[in-house]
DNA sequence: GTGAAAGCGCTAACAC
DNA sequence: GTGTTAGCGCTTTCAC
C-alpha cells in the first residue's frame, strides 16, 4: 500500500525555487519575507495543495495546536452545549478540539488524561470525577480548565448555583410553597452537591423546609422511584437533580393521575432540549453551557501562552426559566 | 515561562541504562527485546510518568493515531449518537477522535478537511454537504467514510430508508390513511431526499397519495408553518423530515386545538431523546446512529491499514417505533 | 538482544 | 531577505 503523497515544505521550496525556511517564514512570519517571494511561495503551495504538517510543527515547538475536552457522557444533552461552546472557541483560536468520553468513569478519565497528555496543549475537563490531588498533578503537565467543578489552584468555570437556587426557592415561596423536596443525583456529583447546598441555604433563609431524597439515577428511568417517594411524603414542590429526572418524575406523576402543577410543582436543572416541549413544559434553571465551554477553552488557551500562577475562577450567571410545571401550592 | 517538563524517551533510556532504541522497542515491539530488560524499562518509564509523544511518532510513521469526525451541528441530538459510537470505536481501536462542527456549512467543512487533513489519519464525514467531486478529491489524501450520504467509490454507512419508509407507509395504511404529507427539510439534505424518495415509492406501491410540502427548517421553530400548511390541506397523516420538526408541528397543532392522533397522525425520523417524552409520544423511525458512527470509524481505521480499492457500503437497519402520535384515520 | 545513527517535516538560530 | 544548519522525540535500518 503506497502511502498517500502529500506535499511537504521541501516540495514547495523546490517548486518555488527557494529554501525551505523561506516557505516556513512565508506561512508563519509574513513580515520577514519579501512580499513578492511570499506571494509566489503561497501560490506554489496552494497549487501543490500544501498544508503544514501539525505533527512536525508540534515536535519543534512543543505546541500541538490541540486542546482536549473530556466529558462524562457525550450523549447527555447537557454537555452538548459545553462541547459546542468549546468547539467554537477552539476554532476561533485556531485550535483543534479533541473529544473524549469518560463514561462517567474516573479510571477512564485518568487514562485519557495520561494518554492524550503529550498530544494536546491542554485539557478542558467537564464535570470531572478526578480527585483534587490528581487534577493538580495533571495540571503540572498540561494547562487545565474545569467546568462545573472547582479545585483550588485550577482555572474553573462554574455556574452560579447560589443565585440560581435562590431564584428557585424564591419562585416556589412566592407561589405559596412552604416546603420542598430535592431529588438528589449521583453522590459524587460536584454540581449536585452545590445544588443541594444552595437550595438548603436559600430555603432556610426563606423559612422554608428543604428535604433531600435519593440518590436517584439522573435519567428518565430515575423518575418512577423519585415520584413515588414524593407522593408518599405528600410534598407539594420538588426540585430534581436535573431535567431528565424531573421529566421522568412528571411522566410518573401523570401515570398516577397527579396533576402538575395543580398538586405538585416540579423544577429541574439544565434547561435541556426537550424541557421546552415536555408536558407540562418544565420550569428549570438554565446554565450558560456554551459560554462555559467557550470560557474554559479560552482559559486553557491563555495558560498555554502565559502560565499564570493564579488561574481565574469564573462564575457564570444562571437563569430560572419559568414554564408550566410550577404553580400555586395546593392547600 | 518554563515549558512543562515531560519525560522523553531519552530520559527513560538514561534512567534505565539502555539506549533510546531499546525503550522504543520495549513499547512498540515487545517481542524483540529481552523480557527482563523490557520489564525494567517499563517500570522506569512508569515511574517517570513517561508517555510516548504522538507527534514525534506521527512524524516518522506518517500515522497520527487520530481520526476526525465532522458533523453539521454538535448540539443536534441526532449526531450525539454518531459521535458517541465513533468515540467508542476510536477508543477500542486505540485512536483519538477529533471533533469538528461544520455549522451546516460546506465552506467550513471544506476548510476543516483541508486544515485537519495532515493532522489525522482519516475522516468520518457525517451528513456531508460537500459535492461528490470534492469528496473524492479529499479521499485521495485521507481515508474517508461517510455517514448517511452515499458517494460512489467511498465507504458509506447509510440507514435503510427504503425499508424504513415502507414501514411508515405500511403503518399508516394499516390505520386506514389514504394519503400522507411529507414535510421536507433542507433541500441539500441527502437523507431528506432519500426519505422522500422512499415514502413516495412505498406510497405508490400501496396505492396511497404522497405529497411533499416545504422545505421547512428541521427544528421546533419550523413547526408552525408546517402545521398550518397541513391543516390548510386537510391532511390526516404527516411525516416530518425529522423529530424536531414533528414535535414542532405537534406543538402547533395542540395550540390550534387539533387532536393528535385523533385528527392528524404525526410521524418523525430519528428517535431523538425527547421523542419519547413529548406529548403525545412520537411515532418515529429509529436509526442506529451509534452503530453508524462506530462502523464508519472502523471503515476509516481499516482503510488506514489497507487501502482498499472498493470501500464497502453498509446499510444499517431502521426500526419504526410506534408511540401515541399515530392513530386511525379520521373520517 | 542491543546500540549507534539517520531521518521524518518543520522551525529557529545563525550566517551571509 | 534569504539560505544553511541543527535539532524537536521517536522509529528504524544496520551493525555488532
mmCIF file of C-alpha atoms in Angstrom, chain B residues 144-158 296 299 311-315:
data_model
loop_
_atom_site.group_PDB
_atom_site.id
_atom_site.type_symbol
_atom_site.label_atom_id
_atom_site.label_comp_id
_atom_site.label_asym_id
_atom_site.label_seq_id
_atom_site.Cartn_x
_atom_site.Cartn_y
_atom_site.Cartn_z
ATOM 1 C CA UNK B 144 -12.841 8.788 4.344
ATOM 2 C CA UNK B 145 -16.038 7.172 5.477
ATOM 3 C CA UNK B 146 -19.423 8.788 5.020
ATOM 4 C CA UNK B 147 -22.410 8.540 7.317
ATOM 5 C CA UNK B 148 -25.828 8.958 5.757
ATOM 6 C CA UNK B 149 -24.517 10.083 2.466
ATOM 7 C CA UNK B 150 -23.593 7.830 -0.394
ATOM 8 C CA UNK B 151 -20.920 8.676 -2.918
ATOM 9 C CA UNK B 152 -19.720 6.033 -5.371
ATOM 10 C CA UNK B 153 -16.198 4.905 -4.599
ATOM 11 C CA UNK B 154 -16.253 5.963 -0.960
ATOM 12 C CA UNK B 155 -17.009 3.962 2.137
ATOM 13 C CA UNK B 156 -20.525 4.728 3.304
ATOM 14 C CA UNK B 157 -22.747 3.817 6.200
ATOM 15 C CA UNK B 158 -26.370 4.586 5.491
ATOM 16 C CA UNK B 296 -17.809 4.457 9.860
ATOM 17 C CA UNK B 299 -14.141 1.680 7.970
ATOM 18 C CA UNK B 311 -14.675 0.517 0.013
ATOM 19 C CA UNK B 312 -17.864 -1.019 1.330
ATOM 20 C CA UNK B 313 -21.295 0.493 1.655
ATOM 21 C CA UNK B 314 -23.030 -0.648 4.791
ATOM 22 C CA UNK B 315 -26.753 -0.370 5.121
#
